């Protein structure tokens, strides 16, 4: 049986043994193929459009599963899996991860393998040296406001002589739409299309709210952090400290922003997931001192969720990323594929897979299990990841998501780079999004 995966090589080599250890039939053998994430979606479209029977199991990004479901190209697991397994998916898994593979009628088309939610890494050692006590002050579980965080970051930046207070990926790319700005906008109570209820459509019949004041506040905060209060479109509130984020991040994407943090040039880094903790613990970085140096906090908030216009928006918010396993409806080995998915759902496999790969299981209860919290590297961060898993925000995925993402990322980048004023940039974005929605919705 063939399966496509995007996973570290060492973990891939242990994937099949871990499944057999968890009870997969010994006569089921798995051939795991790897593809670049940048080409995977296009390759799947070609194969499924051609009716290919292989691969049998598809590793689907939470950001583009729904278009395949709309085209009828994935097996309906609500019908194919035993009822008790469907109930487990509905009742025990992270709801946002499940919804990323849900059809219009509520059926499920994917089993979450990897849940990627993110806090904010920070230098715990530098905070202590600057007079803060992250443990006593519950930095790991009690979200800070962006206002307070900016003051802390600026203070430590100055005391420790750091180049930056905070780094983040903000290169002109889909990363802005799905992740960096999606979370910051949500933390301010803003939404692209009127809140959670419209995330996945209906296209052409949902409000476009990217120009609302909450979104503009998030953009003004970013302008403040990058350009300071001299910027005419910065926040009109001096308690948000400017100059903590380098404008260079406008060209950074998961490389230089991370390097600046690992090299000791920044106090904090926005992309806090276990993969980066593993990198930070390497001999080239923090090594054996990683537990002392590396702290994780929930992402800050712009407004409290109770003050938000939209339900479930505001407060600490993480962008949702990750991968779900779906079955090729043309597969000649569907029974074996479904047995693999049922085995993947077992707690003992998910814990084993977490230990092998560092990827978070999409079952919230497992994040607080003894087997996970005792992990020598990741265990200390599980309370924070639990907070973020409870506050995950998916991207607005529909069949026209990639078209709309280009518009959103371009106009947001225009505003943050000072090429356009916030109101102008978001008005232009709304106009373009309305054209796309109207065109597709007709």
Coordinates of C-alpha atoms in Angstrom, one line a residue:
X1 CA 0.0 0.0 0.0
X2 CA 1.3 3.5 -0.9
X3 CA 1.1 6.6 1.3
X4 CA 2.5 10.1 0.6
X5 CA 4.0 11.8 3.7
X6 CA 5.8 15.0 4.7
X7 CA 7.8 14.0 7.7
X8 CA 11.4 13.8 8.9
X9 CA 13.2 10.8 7.4
X10 CA 14.0 9.2 10.7
X11 CA 10.3 9.3 11.7
X12 CA 9.2 8.0 8.4
X13 CA 11.4 4.9 8.8
X14 CA 9.6 4.2 12.1
X15 CA 6.1 4.9 10.8
X16 CA 5.2 1.4 9.7
X17 CA 6.8 -0.3 12.7
X18 CA 4.9 2.0 15.0
X19 CA 1.6 1.1 13.3
X20 CA 2.3 -2.6 13.6
X21 CA 3.2 -2.2 17.2
X22 CA -0.2 -0.5 17.7
X23 CA -2.0 -3.4 16.2
X24 CA -2.0 -3.0 12.4
X25 CA -2.2 -6.3 10.6
X26 CA 1.2 -7.7 9.9
X27 CA 0.3 -8.5 6.2
X28 CA -0.2 -4.8 5.5
X29 CA 3.0 -3.2 4.2
X30 CA 3.3 0.5 3.7
X31 CA 5.5 2.2 1.1
X32 CA 5.9 5.8 2.1
X33 CA 6.7 8.3 -0.6
X34 CA 7.8 11.9 0.1
X35 CA 7.0 15.0 -1.9
X36 CA 7.8 18.7 -1.4
X37 CA 4.9 20.5 0.3
X38 CA 5.0 23.1 -2.4
X39 CA 4.1 20.6 -5.1
X40 CA 2.0 18.1 -3.2
X41 CA -1.4 19.8 -3.8
X42 CA -0.8 20.1 -7.6
X43 CA 0.4 16.5 -7.8
X44 CA -2.7 15.2 -6.0
X45 CA -4.9 17.2 -8.4
X46 CA -3.3 15.6 -11.4
X47 CA -3.4 12.1 -10.0
X48 CA -7.0 12.3 -8.8
X49 CA -8.2 14.0 -11.9
X50 CA -6.7 11.1 -13.9
X51 CA -8.4 8.5 -11.6
X52 CA -5.2 6.9 -10.4
X53 CA -5.6 4.2 -7.8
X54 CA -2.3 5.0 -6.1
X55 CA -1.4 6.4 -3.6
X56 CA -3.9 4.7 -1.5
X57 CA -3.6 7.2 1.4
X58 CA -3.1 10.9 0.9
X59 CA -1.5 13.3 3.4
X60 CA -3.7 16.4 3.0
X61 CA -2.8 19.8 4.3
X62 CA -5.5 21.4 6.5
X63 CA -5.2 24.4 4.2
X64 CA -6.3 22.7 1.0
X65 CA -8.4 19.6 1.8
X66 CA -11.8 21.2 1.3
X67 CA -11.4 21.8 -2.5
X68 CA -10.7 18.1 -3.0
X69 CA -13.8 17.3 -0.9
X70 CA -15.9 19.7 -3.0
X71 CA -14.7 17.9 -6.2
X72 CA -15.7 14.5 -4.7
X73 CA -12.1 13.3 -4.8
X74 CA -11.7 11.9 -1.3
X75 CA -13.4 8.9 0.4
X76 CA -16.3 9.7 2.8
X77 CA -15.0 8.4 6.1
X78 CA -18.3 9.0 7.8
X79 CA -19.6 6.2 5.7
X80 CA -16.5 4.0 5.3
X81 CA -15.3 3.9 8.9
X82 CA -17.1 2.0 11.7
X83 CA -19.5 4.2 13.6
X84 CA -17.5 4.2 16.8
X85 CA -14.4 5.6 15.0
X86 CA -16.5 8.4 13.5
X87 CA -17.8 9.2 17.0
X88 CA -14.2 9.3 18.2
X89 CA -13.3 11.8 15.5
X90 CA -16.3 13.9 16.5
X91 CA -15.8 13.8 20.2
X92 CA -12.1 13.4 21.0
X93 CA -10.3 15.3 18.3
X94 CA -9.5 19.0 18.0
X95 CA -12.6 20.4 16.3
X96 CA -10.7 22.7 14.0
X97 CA -8.5 19.9 12.7
X98 CA -11.6 17.8 12.0
X99 CA -13.5 20.7 10.3
X100 CA -10.6 21.2 7.9
X101 CA -11.6 17.8 6.3
X102 CA -15.4 18.2 6.7
X103 CA -17.8 18.4 3.8
X104 CA -20.8 20.7 3.5
X105 CA -23.2 18.0 4.8
X106 CA -21.0 17.4 7.9
X107 CA -19.3 14.2 6.7
X108 CA -15.6 13.7 7.6
X109 CA -13.0 13.0 4.9
X110 CA -9.7 13.0 6.9
X111 CA -8.2 11.6 10.1
X112 CA -5.8 14.2 11.7
X113 CA -2.2 12.9 11.9
X114 CA -0.4 16.2 12.7
X115 CA -1.9 19.2 14.5
X116 CA 0.3 22.3 14.3
X117 CA -0.7 25.0 16.8
X118 CA 1.7 27.7 17.9
X119 CA 2.7 29.7 20.9
X120 CA 5.5 32.2 21.1
X121 CA 9.1 31.2 21.9
X122 CA 11.0 33.5 24.1
X123 CA 14.4 33.5 25.8
X124 CA 13.6 32.4 29.4
X125 CA 17.1 33.0 30.5
X126 CA 17.3 36.5 29.3
X127 CA 13.9 37.3 30.9
X128 CA 15.2 36.1 34.2
X129 CA 18.4 38.1 33.9
X130 CA 16.3 41.2 33.2
X131 CA 14.4 40.7 36.5
X132 CA 11.3 38.8 35.3
X133 CA 10.1 35.5 36.8
X134 CA 8.3 33.7 34.0
X135 CA 7.4 30.6 36.1
X136 CA 6.0 32.6 39.1
X137 CA 4.2 34.9 36.7
X138 CA 2.6 32.0 34.8
X139 CA 3.9 33.1 31.4
X140 CA 3.3 29.6 30.0
X141 CA -0.5 29.5 30.5
X142 CA -1.7 33.1 31.0
X143 CA -1.8 35.1 27.8
X144 CA -0.4 38.6 27.9
X145 CA -1.8 41.6 26.0
X146 CA 0.2 42.8 23.0
X147 CA 0.6 46.0 24.9
X148 CA 2.2 44.4 27.9
X149 CA 4.3 42.0 25.7
X150 CA 5.7 45.0 23.7
X151 CA 6.8 46.6 26.9
X152 CA 8.5 43.4 28.2
X153 CA 10.2 42.7 24.8
X154 CA 11.5 46.3 24.5
X155 CA 12.8 46.3 28.1
X156 CA 14.7 43.0 27.6
X157 CA 15.9 44.1 24.2
X158 CA 17.4 47.2 25.8
X159 CA 18.8 45.5 28.9
X160 CA 20.4 42.6 27.0
X161 CA 21.6 44.7 24.0
X162 CA 19.6 42.6 21.5
X163 CA 19.0 43.7 17.9
X164 CA 15.3 42.7 18.0
X165 CA 12.5 42.3 20.5
X166 CA 10.5 40.0 18.3
X167 CA 10.9 38.3 14.9
X168 CA 8.2 36.8 12.6
X169 CA 7.9 35.6 9.0
X170 CA 6.3 38.3 6.9
X171 CA 7.6 37.7 3.4
X172 CA 5.0 38.3 0.7
X173 CA 3.6 34.8 0.5
X174 CA 0.6 32.7 1.5
X175 CA 2.2 32.5 5.0
X176 CA 0.8 36.0 5.7
X177 CA -2.8 34.9 5.0
X178 CA -2.8 31.5 6.6
X179 CA -0.7 32.1 9.6
X180 CA 1.2 35.3 10.6
X181 CA -1.6 37.8 10.0
X182 CA -4.4 35.4 10.4
X183 CA -3.5 34.9 14.1
X184 CA -2.6 38.6 14.8
X185 CA -5.9 39.8 13.2
X186 CA -7.8 37.2 15.1
X187 CA -6.2 38.2 18.4
X188 CA -7.7 41.7 17.7
X189 CA -11.1 40.2 17.1
X190 CA -10.9 40.7 13.3
X191 CA -11.9 38.3 10.5
X192 CA -11.6 38.1 6.8
X193 CA -15.1 36.9 6.3
X194 CA -17.2 37.7 9.4
X195 CA -16.0 35.1 11.9
X196 CA -15.8 31.4 12.2
X197 CA -19.2 30.6 10.8
X198 CA -18.1 31.8 7.3
X199 CA -14.6 30.4 7.2
X200 CA -15.4 27.7 4.7
X201 CA -18.1 29.5 2.7
X202 CA -20.6 29.8 1.3
X203 CA -18.6 31.7 -1.4
X204 CA -20.5 34.6 -2.8
X205 CA -22.9 34.7 0.1
X206 CA -20.7 35.7 3.1
X207 CA -19.7 39.1 4.5
X208 CA -16.3 40.5 3.6
X209 CA -15.0 42.1 6.8
X210 CA -11.3 42.6 6.1
X211 CA -11.8 46.4 6.3
X212 CA -13.3 46.5 9.8
X213 CA -11.7 48.4 12.6
X214 CA -10.4 45.3 14.4
X215 CA -8.3 44.4 11.3
X216 CA -7.1 48.0 11.0
X217 CA -6.0 47.9 14.6
X218 CA -3.9 44.8 14.0
X219 CA -2.2 46.5 11.0
X220 CA -1.6 49.7 13.0
X221 CA 0.0 47.6 15.7
X222 CA 2.4 45.9 13.2
X223 CA 3.3 49.3 11.8
X224 CA 4.0 50.5 15.3
X225 CA 6.2 47.5 16.1
X226 CA 8.2 47.9 12.9
X227 CA 8.3 51.6 12.3
X228 CA 7.6 53.2 15.7
X229 CA 5.2 56.0 16.6
X230 CA 6.7 58.3 14.0
X231 CA 4.6 56.3 11.5
X232 CA 1.5 58.4 10.8
X233 CA -0.6 55.1 10.8
X234 CA 0.8 53.7 14.0
X235 CA -1.5 53.0 17.0
X236 CA -2.5 56.1 18.9
X237 CA -1.3 54.6 22.2
X238 CA 2.2 55.1 23.4
X239 CA 2.0 52.1 25.7
X240 CA 2.5 49.9 22.7
X241 CA 6.3 50.1 22.3
X242 CA 7.6 50.7 18.8
X243 CA 10.7 49.4 17.2
X244 CA 10.7 45.9 18.5
X245 CA 10.2 44.1 15.2
X246 CA 12.7 44.7 12.4
X247 CA 11.2 45.9 9.1
X248 CA 13.5 43.2 7.5
X249 CA 10.9 40.6 8.4
X250 CA 9.0 41.9 5.4
X251 CA 11.4 39.7 3.4
X252 CA 11.8 36.9 5.9
X253 CA 10.0 33.5 5.8
X254 CA 10.9 30.8 8.3
X255 CA 14.6 31.2 7.8
X256 CA 16.2 34.5 8.9
X257 CA 13.5 35.2 11.4
X258 CA 14.3 31.9 13.1
X259 CA 18.0 32.4 12.7
X260 CA 17.8 35.7 14.5
X261 CA 16.2 34.0 17.5
X262 CA 18.5 31.0 17.6
X263 CA 21.6 33.2 17.2
X264 CA 20.7 35.2 20.3
X265 CA 19.7 38.4 18.5
X266 CA 16.0 38.4 19.4
X267 CA 14.1 38.0 22.6
X268 CA 11.0 36.3 21.0
X269 CA 9.9 34.4 17.9
X270 CA 6.3 34.0 16.8
X271 CA 6.4 30.5 15.3
X272 CA 6.4 28.4 18.4
X273 CA 5.9 24.7 17.6
X274 CA 7.7 21.5 18.6
X275 CA 9.7 21.3 15.4
X276 CA 11.6 24.5 16.3
X277 CA 12.2 23.3 19.9
X278 CA 13.9 20.2 18.4
X279 CA 16.0 22.5 16.2
X280 CA 16.8 24.7 19.2
X281 CA 18.0 21.7 21.2
X282 CA 20.6 20.7 18.6
X283 CA 24.3 21.0 19.3
X284 CA 24.6 24.0 17.0
X285 CA 22.1 26.0 19.0
X286 CA 21.1 25.8 22.7
X287 CA 22.1 22.1 23.1
X288 CA 21.7 20.8 26.7
X289 CA 20.8 24.3 27.9
X290 CA 17.6 24.4 25.9
X291 CA 15.3 23.9 28.9
X292 CA 16.9 26.9 30.6
X293 CA 17.0 29.1 27.6
X294 CA 13.8 28.3 25.7
X295 CA 10.4 29.4 27.1
X296 CA 7.0 29.2 25.4
X297 CA 4.0 31.5 26.1
X298 CA 0.6 31.7 24.5
X299 CA 0.3 34.2 21.8
X300 CA -0.6 37.7 23.1
X301 CA -4.0 39.3 22.5
X302 CA -5.2 42.6 21.2
X303 CA -8.6 42.4 22.8
X304 CA -10.3 39.9 25.1
X305 CA -12.6 37.3 23.4
X306 CA -15.4 38.7 25.5
X307 CA -15.0 42.0 23.8
X308 CA -15.1 40.6 20.3
X309 CA -17.9 41.1 17.8
X310 CA -17.4 37.5 16.6
X311 CA -17.8 34.4 18.6
X312 CA -14.6 32.5 19.3
X313 CA -12.4 35.3 18.0
X314 CA -10.2 37.5 20.1
X315 CA -7.9 36.7 22.9
X316 CA -4.9 34.4 22.4
X317 CA -5.2 32.7 19.0
X318 CA -3.0 30.3 17.0
X319 CA -3.1 29.7 13.3
X320 CA -4.1 26.1 12.6
X321 CA -1.7 24.1 10.4
X322 CA -1.2 20.4 10.1
X323 CA -2.0 17.3 8.0
X324 CA -4.8 14.8 7.8
X325 CA -4.9 11.4 6.3
X326 CA -7.5 10.8 3.6
X327 CA -8.2 7.8 1.4
X328 CA -8.1 7.8 -2.4
X329 CA -11.6 6.7 -3.5
X330 CA -10.0 5.0 -6.5
X331 CA -7.7 2.8 -4.3
X332 CA -7.8 -1.0 -4.9
X333 CA -6.8 -1.4 -1.2
X334 CA -9.5 0.5 0.6
X335 CA -9.9 -2.0 3.4
X336 CA -6.2 -1.9 4.2
X337 CA -6.2 1.9 4.0
X338 CA -9.1 2.1 6.4
X339 CA -7.4 -0.2 8.8
X340 CA -4.3 2.1 8.7
X341 CA -6.5 5.1 9.6
X342 CA -8.2 3.2 12.4
X343 CA -4.7 2.3 13.8
X344 CA -3.5 5.9 13.5
X345 CA -6.4 6.9 15.7
X346 CA -5.2 4.8 18.7
X347 CA -3.7 6.7 21.6
X348 CA -0.7 4.5 21.9
X349 CA 0.2 5.1 18.2
X350 CA -0.3 8.8 18.5
X351 CA 2.0 9.0 21.6
X352 CA 4.6 6.9 19.9
X353 CA 4.4 9.1 16.8
X354 CA 4.7 12.2 18.9
X355 CA 7.9 10.8 20.5
X356 CA 9.3 9.9 17.0
X357 CA 8.4 13.0 15.1
X358 CA 7.7 15.8 17.6
X359 CA 4.3 16.4 16.0
X360 CA 1.4 17.2 18.3
X361 CA -1.4 14.7 18.4
X362 CA -4.8 16.2 17.5
X363 CA -6.4 14.7 20.6
X364 CA -6.4 17.4 23.2
X365 CA -6.5 14.9 26.1
X366 CA -3.2 13.5 25.0
X367 CA -1.5 16.8 25.4
X368 CA -2.0 16.5 29.1
X369 CA -1.3 12.8 29.3
X370 CA 1.6 11.6 31.4
X371 CA 3.2 9.9 28.4
X372 CA 3.4 13.3 26.6
X373 CA 4.1 15.6 29.5
X374 CA 7.0 13.5 30.6
X375 CA 8.9 14.0 27.3
X376 CA 12.3 15.3 28.2
X377 CA 12.2 18.2 25.6
X378 CA 8.6 18.9 24.7
X379 CA 6.9 18.0 28.0
X380 CA 7.5 21.3 29.7
X381 CA 5.6 23.1 26.9
X382 CA 2.5 21.0 26.8
X383 CA 0.4 23.3 29.0
X384 CA 1.0 26.2 26.5
X385 CA 0.2 24.0 23.5
X386 CA -3.0 22.9 25.2
X387 CA -4.0 26.6 25.6
X388 CA -3.2 27.2 21.9
X389 CA -5.1 24.0 20.8
X390 CA -8.1 25.4 22.5
X391 CA -7.8 28.6 20.6
X392 CA -6.9 27.6 17.0
X393 CA -8.0 29.6 14.0
X394 CA -8.2 27.9 10.6
X395 CA -7.6 29.8 7.4
X396 CA -10.7 30.5 5.2
X397 CA -10.4 27.5 2.9
X398 CA -12.8 27.3 -0.1
X399 CA -12.1 26.3 -3.7
X400 CA -11.0 29.9 -4.3
X401 CA -8.8 30.2 -1.2
X402 CA -5.5 30.5 -3.1
X403 CA -6.9 33.3 -5.3
X404 CA -8.1 35.2 -2.3
X405 CA -4.9 34.5 -0.4
X406 CA -2.9 36.2 -3.0
X407 CA -5.0 39.3 -2.6
X408 CA -5.0 39.3 1.2
X409 CA -1.2 38.7 1.5
X410 CA -0.4 41.4 -1.1
X411 CA -2.6 44.1 0.4
X412 CA -1.6 43.3 4.0
X413 CA 2.1 43.4 2.9
X414 CA 1.4 46.7 1.2
X415 CA 0.1 48.2 4.4
X416 CA 2.7 46.9 6.8
X417 CA 5.5 47.9 4.4
X418 CA 4.1 51.5 4.4
X419 CA 3.1 51.3 0.7
X420 CA -0.5 51.9 1.5
X421 CA -2.5 53.3 4.5
X422 CA -4.4 50.7 6.5
X423 CA -7.9 51.9 5.3
X424 CA -6.8 52.2 1.7
X425 CA -5.1 48.8 1.6
X426 CA -8.0 47.0 3.2
X427 CA -10.6 48.8 1.1
X428 CA -8.7 47.6 -2.0
X429 CA -8.5 44.1 -0.6
X430 CA -12.3 44.1 0.0
X431 CA -13.0 45.3 -3.5
X432 CA -10.9 42.5 -5.0
X433 CA -12.2 39.8 -2.7
X434 CA -15.8 40.9 -3.6
X435 CA -15.0 40.5 -7.3
X436 CA -13.6 37.0 -6.7
X437 CA -16.6 36.0 -4.5
X438 CA -19.2 37.3 -6.9
X439 CA -17.5 35.7 -9.9
X440 CA -17.3 32.3 -8.3
X441 CA -20.7 32.5 -6.6
X442 CA -22.6 33.1 -9.8

